[in-house]
PDB file of C-alpha atoms in Angstrom:
ATOM      1  CA  MET S   1      50.710  41.005   9.634  1.00 45.00           C
ATOM      2  CA  LEU S   2      48.561  38.538  11.542  1.00 43.00           C
ATOM      3  CA  ASP S   3      45.140  38.063  10.023  1.00 46.00           C
ATOM      4  CA  PRO S   4      42.638  39.436  12.583  1.00 40.00           C
ATOM      5  CA  SER S   5      39.949  37.060  11.348  1.00 39.00           C
ATOM      6  CA  LEU S   6      42.163  34.091  12.229  1.00 41.00           C
ATOM      7  CA  GLU S   7      43.758  35.325  15.451  1.00 38.00           C
ATOM      8  CA  LEU S   8      41.643  33.369  17.930  1.00 33.00           C
ATOM      9  CA  ALA S   9      40.509  30.583  15.657  1.00 39.00           C
ATOM     10  CA  SER S  10      41.273  26.892  15.983  1.00 39.00           C
ATOM     11  CA  ILE S  11      41.132  24.380  13.161  1.00 38.00           C
ATOM     12  CA  SER S  12      37.651  22.976  12.632  1.00 37.00           C
ATOM     13  CA  VAL S  13      37.386  22.508   8.883  1.00 40.00           C
ATOM     14  CA  LYS S  14      36.348  19.028   7.689  1.00 40.00           C
ATOM     15  CA  SER S  15      38.917  18.955   4.908  1.00 39.00           C
ATOM     16  CA  ILE S  16      41.753  19.270   7.431  1.00 44.00           C
ATOM     17  CA  ASN S  17      40.535  17.020  10.217  1.00 46.00           C
ATOM     18  CA  PHE S  18      43.775  15.064  10.045  1.00 46.00           C
ATOM     19  CA  LEU S  19      47.324  16.344   9.930  1.00 51.00           C
ATOM     20  CA  PRO S  20      50.255  13.900  10.021  1.00 51.00           C
ATOM     21  CA  GLY S  21      52.482  14.239  13.055  1.00 50.00           C
ATOM     22  CA  ILE S  22      50.020  15.883  15.486  1.00 50.00           C
ATOM     23  CA  ASP S  23      47.753  14.184  18.011  1.00 49.00           C
ATOM     24  CA  MET S  24      44.139  15.219  18.477  1.00 43.00           C
ATOM     25  CA  VAL S  25      44.833  16.848  21.866  1.00 39.00           C
ATOM     26  CA  ASN S  26      47.287  19.301  20.329  1.00 52.00           C
ATOM     27  CA  PHE S  27      45.222  19.553  17.159  1.00 51.00           C
ATOM     28  CA  HIS S  28      42.485  21.617  18.793  1.00 54.00           C
ATOM     29  CA  GLN S  29      45.024  24.068  20.232  1.00 55.00           C
ATOM     30  CA  VAL S  30      46.528  25.109  16.895  1.00 62.00           C
ATOM     31  CA  ASP S  31      46.358  28.850  16.278  1.00 71.00           C
ATOM     32  CA  LEU S  32      45.791  29.342  12.560  1.00 73.00           C
ATOM     33  CA  ASN S  33      48.402  32.082  12.522  1.00 81.00           C
ATOM     34  CA  LEU S  34      51.002  29.425  13.352  1.00 85.00           C
ATOM     35  CA  LEU S  35      50.087  27.708  10.093  1.00 84.00           C
ATOM     36  CA  ARG S  36      50.671  30.954   8.219  1.00 85.00           C
ATOM     37  CA  VAL S  37      54.109  31.223   9.845  1.00 91.00           C
ATOM     38  CA  PHE S  38      54.846  27.618   8.844  1.00 91.00           C
ATOM     39  CA  GLN S  39      53.863  28.313   5.240  1.00 87.00           C
ATOM     40  CA  ALA S  40      55.910  31.523   5.083  1.00 90.00           C
ATOM     41  CA  ILE S  41      59.077  29.838   6.410  1.00 93.00           C
ATOM     42  CA  LEU S  42      58.541  26.903   4.056  1.00 90.00           C
ATOM     43  CA  GLU S  43      58.323  29.183   1.018  1.00 87.00           C
ATOM     44  CA  GLU S  44      60.875  31.830   2.007  1.00 90.00           C
ATOM     45  CA  ARG S  45      63.481  29.477   3.556  1.00 92.00           C
ATOM     46  CA  SER S  46      64.344  32.341   5.920  1.00 93.00           C
ATOM     47  CA  LEU S  47      62.973  33.554   9.256  1.00 93.00           C
ATOM     48  CA  THR S  48      63.831  37.136   8.324  1.00 92.00           C
ATOM     49  CA  ARG S  49      62.013  37.022   4.983  1.00 91.00           C
ATOM     50  CA  ALA S  50      59.080  35.167   6.544  1.00 92.00           C
ATOM     51  CA  GLY S  51      58.788  37.946   9.122  1.00 91.00           C
ATOM     52  CA  GLN S  52      58.932  40.630   6.442  1.00 90.00           C
ATOM     53  CA  ARG S  53      56.256  38.850   4.426  1.00 86.00           C
ATOM     54  CA  LEU S  54      53.910  38.575   7.426  1.00 87.00           C
ATOM     55  CA  GLU S  55      54.940  41.963   8.866  1.00 86.00           C
ATOM     56  CA  LEU S  56      56.107  40.304  12.082  1.00 88.00           C
ATOM     57  CA  SER S  57      59.298  40.814  14.085  1.00 89.00           C
ATOM     58  CA  GLN S  58      61.967  38.108  14.029  1.00 87.00           C
ATOM     59  CA  PRO S  59      61.437  37.312  17.743  1.00 88.00           C
ATOM     60  CA  THR S  60      57.743  36.718  17.011  1.00 90.00           C
ATOM     61  CA  ILE S  61      58.615  34.419  14.095  1.00 92.00           C
ATOM     62  CA  SER S  62      61.138  32.534  16.254  1.00 91.00           C
ATOM     63  CA  TYR S  63      58.588  32.174  19.069  1.00 89.00           C
ATOM     64  CA  SER S  64      55.969  30.893  16.612  1.00 91.00           C
ATOM     65  CA  LEU S  65      58.436  28.384  15.173  1.00 92.00           C
ATOM     66  CA  GLY S  66      59.138  27.178  18.715  1.00 92.00           C
ATOM     67  CA  ARG S  67      55.420  26.611  19.274  1.00 89.00           C
ATOM     68  CA  LEU S  68      55.164  24.727  15.979  1.00 90.00           C
ATOM     69  CA  ARG S  69      58.124  22.523  16.916  1.00 90.00           C
ATOM     70  CA  SER S  70      56.459  21.715  20.228  1.00 87.00           C
ATOM     71  CA  LEU S  71      53.101  20.937  18.606  1.00 85.00           C
ATOM     72  CA  PHE S  72      54.573  18.613  16.005  1.00 86.00           C
ATOM     73  CA  ASP S  73      57.427  17.302  18.173  1.00 88.00           C
ATOM     74  CA  ASP S  74      59.855  17.906  15.318  1.00 91.00           C
ATOM     75  CA  PRO S  75      62.451  20.584  14.418  1.00 92.00           C
ATOM     76  CA  LEU S  76      60.473  21.206  11.172  1.00 94.00           C
ATOM     77  CA  PHE S  77      63.198  23.494   9.734  1.00 94.00           C
ATOM     78  CA  VAL S  78      66.974  23.130   9.959  1.00 94.00           C
ATOM     79  CA  ARG S  79      69.370  26.025   9.409  1.00 92.00           C
ATOM     80  CA  THR S  80      71.819  25.370   6.538  1.00 92.00           C
ATOM     81  CA  PRO S  81      73.987  27.525   4.223  1.00 90.00           C
ATOM     82  CA  ASP S  82      71.061  27.341   1.768  1.00 86.00           C
ATOM     83  CA  GLY S  83      68.545  28.647   4.293  1.00 91.00           C
ATOM     84  CA  MET S  84      65.989  27.035   6.587  1.00 93.00           C
ATOM     85  CA  LEU S  85      65.355  23.660   4.963  1.00 93.00           C
ATOM     86  CA  PRO S  86      62.279  21.583   5.859  1.00 92.00           C
ATOM     87  CA  THR S  87      62.603  18.259   7.621  1.00 93.00           C
ATOM     88  CA  PRO S  88      60.765  15.217   6.215  1.00 92.00           C
ATOM     89  CA  THR S  89      57.942  15.922   8.678  1.00 90.00           C
ATOM     90  CA  ALA S  90      57.625  19.504   7.437  1.00 90.00           C
ATOM     91  CA  GLU S  91      57.548  18.284   3.846  1.00 89.00           C
ATOM     92  CA  ARG S  92      54.710  15.876   4.706  1.00 88.00           C
ATOM     93  CA  LEU S  93      52.808  18.701   6.385  1.00 86.00           C
ATOM     94  CA  ALA S  94      53.247  21.175   3.525  1.00 85.00           C
ATOM     95  CA  VAL S  95      50.336  20.058   1.337  1.00 81.00           C
ATOM     96  CA  PRO S  96      47.644  19.534   4.017  1.00 80.00           C
ATOM     97  CA  LEU S  97      48.567  22.756   5.814  1.00 80.00           C
ATOM     98  CA  GLY S  98      48.593  24.718   2.566  1.00 77.00           C
ATOM     99  CA  SER S  99      45.198  23.283   1.670  1.00 75.00           C
ATOM    100  CA  ALA S 100      43.920  24.132   5.148  1.00 74.00           C
ATOM    101  CA  ILE S 101      44.897  27.780   4.860  1.00 75.00           C
ATOM    102  CA  ALA S 102      43.415  28.028   1.362  1.00 73.00           C
ATOM    103  CA  SER S 103      40.132  26.438   2.517  1.00 71.00           C
ATOM    104  CA  ILE S 104      39.788  28.794   5.463  1.00 71.00           C
ATOM    105  CA  ARG S 105      40.601  31.884   3.411  1.00 68.00           C
ATOM    106  CA  GLU S 106      38.027  30.835   0.836  1.00 64.00           C
ATOM    107  CA  ALA S 107      35.378  30.251   3.498  1.00 63.00           C
ATOM    108  CA  LEU S 108      36.038  33.669   5.017  1.00 62.00           C
ATOM    109  CA  ARG S 109      35.938  35.401   1.649  1.00 60.00           C
ATOM    110  CA  GLU S 110      32.662  33.734   0.692  1.00 54.00           C
ATOM    111  CA  SER S 111      31.101  35.132   3.863  1.00 53.00           C
ATOM    112  CA  GLU S 112      32.185  38.687   3.047  1.00 61.00           C
ATOM    113  CA  GLN S 113      30.497  41.098   0.679  1.00 72.00           C
ATOM    114  CA  PHE S 114      32.895  42.330  -1.988  1.00 78.00           C
ATOM    115  CA  ASP S 115      32.819  45.963  -3.070  1.00 87.00           C
ATOM    116  CA  HIS S 116      35.458  46.711  -5.684  1.00 90.00           C
ATOM    117  CA  ALA S 117      35.178  50.461  -5.118  1.00 90.00           C
ATOM    118  CA  THR S 118      36.312  50.223  -1.494  1.00 90.00           C
ATOM    119  CA  THR S 119      38.182  46.918  -1.148  1.00 91.00           C
ATOM    120  CA  THR S 120      41.882  46.951  -0.268  1.00 90.00           C
ATOM    121  CA  ARG S 121      42.317  43.319  -1.271  1.00 91.00           C
ATOM    122  CA  GLU S 122      45.521  42.198  -2.961  1.00 93.00           C
ATOM    123  CA  PHE S 123      45.230  40.057  -6.094  1.00 95.00           C
ATOM    124  CA  ARG S 124      48.186  37.881  -7.030  1.00 95.00           C
ATOM    125  CA  LEU S 125      49.073  37.179 -10.648  1.00 97.00           C
ATOM    126  CA  SER S 126      51.447  34.768 -12.333  1.00 95.00           C
ATOM    127  CA  MET S 127      52.870  35.907 -15.674  1.00 93.00           C
ATOM    128  CA  SER S 128      56.175  36.074 -17.516  1.00 90.00           C
ATOM    129  CA  ASP S 129      58.315  39.196 -17.780  1.00 89.00           C
ATOM    130  CA  ILE S 130      56.964  39.831 -21.281  1.00 89.00           C
ATOM    131  CA  GLY S 131      53.473  39.303 -19.868  1.00 90.00           C
ATOM    132  CA  GLU S 132      54.143  42.026 -17.311  1.00 92.00           C
ATOM    133  CA  HIS S 133      55.043  44.397 -20.160  1.00 90.00           C
ATOM    134  CA  VAL S 134      51.969  43.526 -22.241  1.00 91.00           C
ATOM    135  CA  PHE S 135      49.249  42.816 -19.662  1.00 95.00           C
ATOM    136  CA  LEU S 136      49.981  44.921 -16.576  1.00 95.00           C
ATOM    137  CA  PRO S 137      49.786  48.489 -17.987  1.00 95.00           C
ATOM    138  CA  PRO S 138      46.160  48.216 -19.225  1.00 96.00           C
ATOM    139  CA  ILE S 139      45.102  46.279 -16.114  1.00 97.00           C
ATOM    140  CA  CYS S 140      46.631  48.890 -13.786  1.00 97.00           C
ATOM    141  CA  GLU S 141      45.130  51.742 -15.800  1.00 97.00           C
ATOM    142  CA  ARG S 142      41.682  50.175 -15.470  1.00 96.00           C
ATOM    143  CA  LEU S 143      42.065  49.410 -11.771  1.00 96.00           C
ATOM    144  CA  GLU S 144      43.106  52.960 -10.958  1.00 96.00           C
ATOM    145  CA  ARG S 145      39.776  54.165 -12.346  1.00 95.00           C
ATOM    146  CA  VAL S 146      37.360  51.603 -10.929  1.00 95.00           C
ATOM    147  CA  ALA S 147      39.070  50.088  -7.852  1.00 95.00           C
ATOM    148  CA  PRO S 148      41.695  52.563  -6.651  1.00 95.00           C
ATOM    149  CA  GLN S 149      42.501  50.758  -3.395  1.00 95.00           C
ATOM    150  CA  VAL S 150      43.064  47.301  -4.892  1.00 95.00           C
ATOM    151  CA  ARG S 151      46.654  46.057  -4.714  1.00 94.00           C
ATOM    152  CA  LEU S 152      48.408  43.786  -7.213  1.00 96.00           C
ATOM    153  CA  SER S 153      51.467  41.578  -7.009  1.00 94.00           C
ATOM    154  CA  THR S 154      53.015  39.467  -9.759  1.00 95.00           C
ATOM    155  CA  GLU S 155      55.311  36.462  -9.739  1.00 91.00           C
ATOM    156  CA  GLN S 156      57.215  34.706 -12.491  1.00 90.00           C
ATOM    157  CA  ILE S 157      56.577  31.088 -11.576  1.00 88.00           C
ATOM    158  CA  PRO S 158      57.652  27.989 -13.530  1.00 86.00           C
ATOM    159  CA  VAL S 159      54.585  26.621 -15.310  1.00 87.00           C
ATOM    160  CA  ARG S 160      54.900  23.278 -13.520  1.00 86.00           C
ATOM    161  CA  GLU S 161      54.333  25.048 -10.161  1.00 89.00           C
ATOM    162  CA  VAL S 162      51.473  27.350 -11.125  1.00 92.00           C
ATOM    163  CA  GLU S 163      48.567  24.918 -10.687  1.00 90.00           C
ATOM    164  CA  GLU S 164      49.573  23.986  -7.134  1.00 88.00           C
ATOM    165  CA  LYS S 165      49.998  27.632  -6.116  1.00 89.00           C
ATOM    166  CA  MET S 166      46.582  28.430  -7.593  1.00 90.00           C
ATOM    167  CA  ARG S 167      45.002  25.439  -5.844  1.00 88.00           C
ATOM    168  CA  LEU S 168      46.456  26.619  -2.524  1.00 83.00           C
ATOM    169  CA  GLY S 169      45.234  30.175  -3.063  1.00 86.00           C
ATOM    170  CA  GLN S 170      48.750  31.624  -3.328  1.00 88.00           C
ATOM    171  CA  ILE S 171      48.052  32.816  -6.889  1.00 93.00           C
ATOM    172  CA  ASP S 172      44.650  34.114  -8.005  1.00 95.00           C
ATOM    173  CA  LEU S 173      45.104  34.268 -11.799  1.00 97.00           C
ATOM    174  CA  ALA S 174      47.706  33.104 -14.303  1.00 96.00           C
ATOM    175  CA  ILE S 175      47.904  34.896 -17.655  1.00 96.00           C
ATOM    176  CA  GLY S 176      49.837  33.856 -20.747  1.00 93.00           C
ATOM    177  CA  ASN S 177      50.245  31.040 -23.243  1.00 90.00           C
ATOM    178  CA  LEU S 178      49.868  28.139 -20.818  1.00 90.00           C
ATOM    179  CA  PRO S 179      48.425  25.082 -22.606  1.00 89.00           C
ATOM    180  CA  SER S 180      49.577  22.680 -19.891  1.00 88.00           C
ATOM    181  CA  LEU S 181      47.162  24.378 -17.471  1.00 90.00           C
ATOM    182  CA  MET S 182      44.109  23.830 -19.693  1.00 89.00           C
ATOM    183  CA  PRO S 183      43.144  20.394 -18.258  1.00 90.00           C
ATOM    184  CA  VAL S 184      43.515  21.438 -14.606  1.00 90.00           C
ATOM    185  CA  THR S 185      42.096  24.990 -14.465  1.00 93.00           C
ATOM    186  CA  ASN S 186      39.187  27.030 -15.672  1.00 93.00           C
ATOM    187  CA  HIS S 187      40.250  29.481 -18.370  1.00 95.00           C
ATOM    188  CA  ALA S 188      39.136  32.056 -20.912  1.00 95.00           C
ATOM    189  CA  LEU S 189      40.744  33.077 -24.196  1.00 95.00           C
ATOM    190  CA  LEU S 190      41.961  36.679 -24.253  1.00 96.00           C
ATOM    191  CA  PHE S 191      43.380  36.919 -27.777  1.00 95.00           C
ATOM    192  CA  ARG S 192      45.401  35.183 -30.460  1.00 94.00           C
ATOM    193  CA  ASP S 193      48.696  36.578 -31.720  1.00 94.00           C
ATOM    194  CA  GLN S 194      51.340  35.670 -34.290  1.00 94.00           C
ATOM    195  CA  PHE S 195      55.080  35.208 -34.128  1.00 95.00           C
ATOM    196  CA  VAL S 196      57.213  37.829 -35.878  1.00 97.00           C
ATOM    197  CA  CYS S 197      60.946  38.462 -36.083  1.00 97.00           C
ATOM    198  CA  MET S 198      62.605  41.753 -35.153  1.00 98.00           C
ATOM    199  CA  THR S 199      66.012  43.353 -35.691  1.00 98.00           C
ATOM    200  CA  ARG S 200      67.637  46.772 -35.542  1.00 97.00           C
ATOM    201  CA  LYS S 201      66.684  49.118 -38.381  1.00 96.00           C
ATOM    202  CA  ARG S 202      69.649  49.769 -40.675  1.00 95.00           C
ATOM    203  CA  PRO S 203      70.465  50.283 -44.389  1.00 94.00           C
ATOM    204  CA  GLY S 204      70.402  47.293 -46.704  1.00 92.00           C
ATOM    205  CA  LEU S 205      67.533  45.406 -45.082  1.00 94.00           C
ATOM    206  CA  PRO S 206      64.146  44.878 -46.751  1.00 92.00           C
ATOM    207  CA  LEU S 207      61.332  46.942 -45.280  1.00 88.00           C
ATOM    208  CA  ARG S 208      58.386  44.529 -45.517  1.00 89.00           C
ATOM    209  CA  ALA S 209      59.320  40.857 -45.763  1.00 93.00           C
ATOM    210  CA  LEU S 210      62.279  38.602 -45.121  1.00 93.00           C
ATOM    211  CA  SER S 211      63.182  35.521 -47.141  1.00 94.00           C
ATOM    212  CA  ARG S 212      63.934  32.249 -45.410  1.00 94.00           C
ATOM    213  CA  GLN S 213      67.524  32.455 -46.595  1.00 93.00           C
ATOM    214  CA  LYS S 214      67.973  35.939 -45.154  1.00 94.00           C
ATOM    215  CA  PHE S 215      66.305  34.866 -41.897  1.00 95.00           C
ATOM    216  CA  LEU S 216      68.833  32.050 -41.517  1.00 95.00           C
ATOM    217  CA  GLU S 217      71.775  34.391 -42.192  1.00 96.00           C
ATOM    218  CA  PHE S 218      71.061  36.285 -38.973  1.00 97.00           C
ATOM    219  CA  LEU S 219      72.460  35.394 -35.591  1.00 98.00           C
ATOM    220  CA  HIS S 220      69.530  35.006 -33.211  1.00 97.00           C
ATOM    221  CA  VAL S 221      68.684  35.769 -29.603  1.00 96.00           C
ATOM    222  CA  THR S 222      66.486  33.122 -28.007  1.00 93.00           C
ATOM    223  CA  VAL S 223      64.565  33.478 -24.761  1.00 89.00           C
ATOM    224  CA  THR S 224      64.513  30.243 -22.785  1.00 82.00           C
ATOM    225  CA  THR S 225      61.460  30.834 -20.604  1.00 70.00           C
ATOM    226  CA  SER S 226      59.232  28.047 -19.313  1.00 60.00           C
ATOM    227  CA  ASP S 227      56.559  29.425 -21.668  1.00 56.00           C
ATOM    228  CA  SER S 228      55.917  26.507 -24.004  1.00 55.00           C
ATOM    229  CA  SER S 229      55.298  28.756 -27.022  1.00 60.00           C
ATOM    230  CA  HIS S 230      58.874  30.024 -26.953  1.00 62.00           C
ATOM    231  CA  LEU S 231      60.353  26.605 -26.273  1.00 63.00           C
ATOM    232  CA  ALA S 232      58.522  25.323 -29.373  1.00 79.00           C
ATOM    233  CA  ILE S 233      59.903  27.883 -31.854  1.00 87.00           C
ATOM    234  CA  ASP S 234      62.978  25.900 -32.872  1.00 86.00           C
ATOM    235  CA  GLU S 235      61.033  22.644 -32.888  1.00 88.00           C
ATOM    236  CA  VAL S 236      58.572  24.102 -35.424  1.00 90.00           C
ATOM    237  CA  LEU S 237      61.367  25.612 -37.515  1.00 91.00           C
ATOM    238  CA  ARG S 238      63.323  22.345 -37.562  1.00 91.00           C
ATOM    239  CA  SER S 239      60.232  20.503 -38.786  1.00 92.00           C
ATOM    240  CA  GLN S 240      60.426  22.765 -41.871  1.00 92.00           C
ATOM    241  CA  GLY S 241      64.163  22.252 -42.344  1.00 90.00           C
ATOM    242  CA  LEU S 242      65.140  25.603 -40.813  1.00 91.00           C
ATOM    243  CA  HIS S 243      67.930  25.808 -38.245  1.00 92.00           C
ATOM    244  CA  ARG S 244      68.683  29.127 -36.557  1.00 94.00           C
ATOM    245  CA  ARG S 245      72.174  30.085 -35.429  1.00 95.00           C
ATOM    246  CA  ILE S 246      71.870  31.115 -31.792  1.00 95.00           C
ATOM    247  CA  ALA S 247      74.203  33.873 -30.583  1.00 97.00           C
ATOM    248  CA  LEU S 248      72.643  34.420 -27.160  1.00 96.00           C
ATOM    249  CA  ARG S 249      70.278  32.606 -24.810  1.00 93.00           C
ATOM    250  CA  VAL S 250      68.647  34.616 -22.021  1.00 92.00           C
ATOM    251  CA  PRO S 251      65.918  33.716 -19.501  1.00 88.00           C
ATOM    252  CA  HIS S 252      63.974  36.990 -19.842  1.00 87.00           C
ATOM    253  CA  PHE S 253      62.785  39.323 -22.582  1.00 89.00           C
ATOM    254  CA  THR S 254      63.481  42.548 -20.706  1.00 89.00           C
ATOM    255  CA  VAL S 255      67.085  42.847 -21.880  1.00 93.00           C
ATOM    256  CA  VAL S 256      66.423  41.882 -25.514  1.00 95.00           C
ATOM    257  CA  PRO S 257      65.667  45.383 -26.935  1.00 96.00           C
ATOM    258  CA  GLN S 258      68.931  46.722 -25.503  1.00 96.00           C
ATOM    259  CA  ILE S 259      70.838  43.797 -27.041  1.00 97.00           C
ATOM    260  CA  LEU S 260      69.254  44.358 -30.458  1.00 98.00           C
ATOM    261  CA  GLN S 261      70.035  48.075 -30.359  1.00 97.00           C
ATOM    262  CA  ARG S 262      73.773  47.271 -30.089  1.00 97.00           C
ATOM    263  CA  THR S 263      74.015  44.295 -32.468  1.00 98.00           C
ATOM    264  CA  ASN S 264      72.755  43.056 -35.829  1.00 97.00           C
ATOM    265  CA  TRP S 265      71.055  40.089 -34.186  1.00 98.00           C
ATOM    266  CA  MET S 266      67.401  39.053 -34.467  1.00 98.00           C
ATOM    267  CA  VAL S 267      64.740  37.819 -32.057  1.00 97.00           C
ATOM    268  CA  THR S 268      61.491  35.925 -32.640  1.00 95.00           C
ATOM    269  CA  LEU S 269      58.586  36.957 -30.415  1.00 93.00           C
ATOM    270  CA  HIS S 270      54.870  37.766 -30.307  1.00 91.00           C
ATOM    271  CA  ARG S 271      53.693  40.604 -32.541  1.00 94.00           C
ATOM    272  CA  GLY S 272      52.144  42.482 -29.613  1.00 92.00           C
ATOM    273  CA  ALA S 273      55.406  42.410 -27.681  1.00 92.00           C
ATOM    274  CA  ALA S 274      57.408  43.446 -30.751  1.00 95.00           C
ATOM    275  CA  GLN S 275      55.142  46.443 -31.351  1.00 94.00           C
ATOM    276  CA  MET S 276      55.467  47.448 -27.714  1.00 92.00           C
ATOM    277  CA  PHE S 277      59.284  47.295 -27.875  1.00 94.00           C
ATOM    278  CA  ASN S 278      59.216  49.270 -31.131  1.00 95.00           C
ATOM    279  CA  GLU S 279      57.290  52.305 -29.893  1.00 92.00           C
ATOM    280  CA  THR S 280      60.091  54.634 -31.039  1.00 93.00           C
ATOM    281  CA  GLY S 281      60.480  52.910 -34.423  1.00 94.00           C
ATOM    282  CA  GLN S 282      64.089  51.773 -34.023  1.00 96.00           C
ATOM    283  CA  PHE S 283      63.391  48.186 -35.132  1.00 98.00           C
ATOM    284  CA  LEU S 284      62.184  46.391 -38.245  1.00 97.00           C
ATOM    285  CA  ILE S 285      59.420  43.839 -37.641  1.00 97.00           C
ATOM    286  CA  TYR S 286      58.899  41.081 -40.213  1.00 97.00           C
ATOM    287  CA  PRO S 287      56.295  38.338 -40.614  1.00 96.00           C
ATOM    288  CA  MET S 288      57.872  34.957 -39.973  1.00 95.00           C
ATOM    289  CA  PRO S 289      59.238  33.432 -43.210  1.00 93.00           C
ATOM    290  CA  ALA S 290      57.948  30.044 -42.008  1.00 92.00           C
ATOM    291  CA  GLU S 291      54.608  28.582 -40.995  1.00 91.00           C
ATOM    292  CA  MET S 292      54.089  29.115 -37.262  1.00 92.00           C
ATOM    293  CA  PRO S 293      51.042  28.359 -35.109  1.00 90.00           C
ATOM    294  CA  ASP S 294      49.134  31.229 -33.547  1.00 91.00           C
ATOM    295  CA  ILE S 295      49.741  31.923 -29.875  1.00 90.00           C
ATOM    296  CA  GLU S 296      46.749  31.909 -27.549  1.00 92.00           C
ATOM    297  CA  SER S 297      46.933  34.133 -24.482  1.00 94.00           C
ATOM    298  CA  THR S 298      44.541  32.920 -21.804  1.00 96.00           C
ATOM    299  CA  VAL S 299      43.608  33.770 -18.238  1.00 97.00           C
ATOM    300  CA  HIS S 300      43.449  30.831 -15.816  1.00 96.00           C
ATOM    301  CA  TRP S 301      41.886  30.441 -12.376  1.00 95.00           C
ATOM    302  CA  HIS S 302      41.420  27.436 -10.133  1.00 92.00           C
ATOM    303  CA  ARG S 303      37.975  25.894  -9.831  1.00 89.00           C
ATOM    304  CA  ASN S 304      38.407  25.828  -6.038  1.00 85.00           C
ATOM    305  CA  PHE S 305      37.785  29.584  -6.090  1.00 87.00           C
ATOM    306  CA  ASP S 306      34.845  29.748  -8.489  1.00 85.00           C
ATOM    307  CA  ASN S 307      32.679  31.126  -5.681  1.00 81.00           C
ATOM    308  CA  ASP S 308      35.157  33.770  -4.556  1.00 86.00           C
ATOM    309  CA  GLU S 309      33.331  36.984  -5.418  1.00 88.00           C
ATOM    310  CA  GLY S 310      36.526  39.049  -5.466  1.00 91.00           C
ATOM    311  CA  ILE S 311      38.395  36.741  -7.830  1.00 92.00           C
ATOM    312  CA  ARG S 312      35.312  36.495 -10.027  1.00 91.00           C
ATOM    313  CA  TRP S 313      35.135  40.303 -10.277  1.00 94.00           C
ATOM    314  CA  PHE S 314      38.860  40.640 -10.935  1.00 96.00           C
ATOM    315  CA  ARG S 315      39.021  37.984 -13.646  1.00 94.00           C
ATOM    316  CA  GLU S 316      36.025  39.572 -15.395  1.00 95.00           C
ATOM    317  CA  LEU S 317      37.861  42.907 -15.297  1.00 96.00           C
ATOM    318  CA  VAL S 318      40.982  41.251 -16.749  1.00 97.00           C
ATOM    319  CA  ILE S 319      38.985  39.562 -19.514  1.00 96.00           C
ATOM    320  CA  ASP S 320      37.109  42.753 -20.371  1.00 96.00           C
ATOM    321  CA  THR S 321      40.357  44.761 -20.393  1.00 96.00           C
ATOM    322  CA  LEU S 322      42.548  42.381 -22.401  1.00 95.00           C
ATOM    323  CA  HIS S 323      40.117  40.525 -24.670  1.00 93.00           C
ATOM    324  CA  ARG S 324      40.276  41.311 -28.361  1.00 87.00           C
ATOM    325  CA  ASP S 325      39.024  39.510 -31.457  1.00 74.00           C
TER     326      ASP S 325
END
């Protein structure tokens, strides 16, 4: 849907006084909604999906793309079997236009009074699939009580892309074990957790602890997420002379409990996630038979939005809801 606050606006923000590929005559005629269409096509690689995202008809999207092509005197996007791919001009425009939209949104939000009890604002989160299992239920439970009209959306974004999306205002908060974001974002510690190993409960297995030898006898499931804590498991084990035998590599945790229920395999994961998967008591959870570093779960936000009253309120709610000693 077109943003009513931007419908009649033209660009006049100091930080975007220059855009490559557009002369100053055309510059002052740019409808900000055209920039939103540009960004949606760039990210979706599809006119149909861009229209769905903005709640616009395909003819409206096509008309807007035609106006953009005229303004920049460039095709901007070329139809291919892989979708609408950006031209070199569009790629050069991507960063300044994204920054422009983020700056304007931030300026508009700063001028508004935020009331969590009545706002219908959508907050956008980046977290892994296991993060969705662990973090979302308590956050949603809290929001339903104190801010019933707030909307949430989550994305599973590669860590290397999170900072840029936060800087551009496409993601409000990132939650998880994300040490690479520490130097480039503001952040707060939520809690520390430990690695454990988990397997299907069955006769013949110890109930409390597992020896290193027994641990290495198992076939293991490993989750190859971009989360650095999981990528580091085998590196830490190898440093102690331990080498797991991997039976299955998967990109998400969601399927792991079903795999363990049907096999004698084992997975290594955070204690909190293991306890959540084991609500019915069908698994055995063991302390790791090797020295492993604690995992720090943190919430991150970009310093560009420190003055955004809505994001400030939401991150404080997240911290208050998830923080534990």
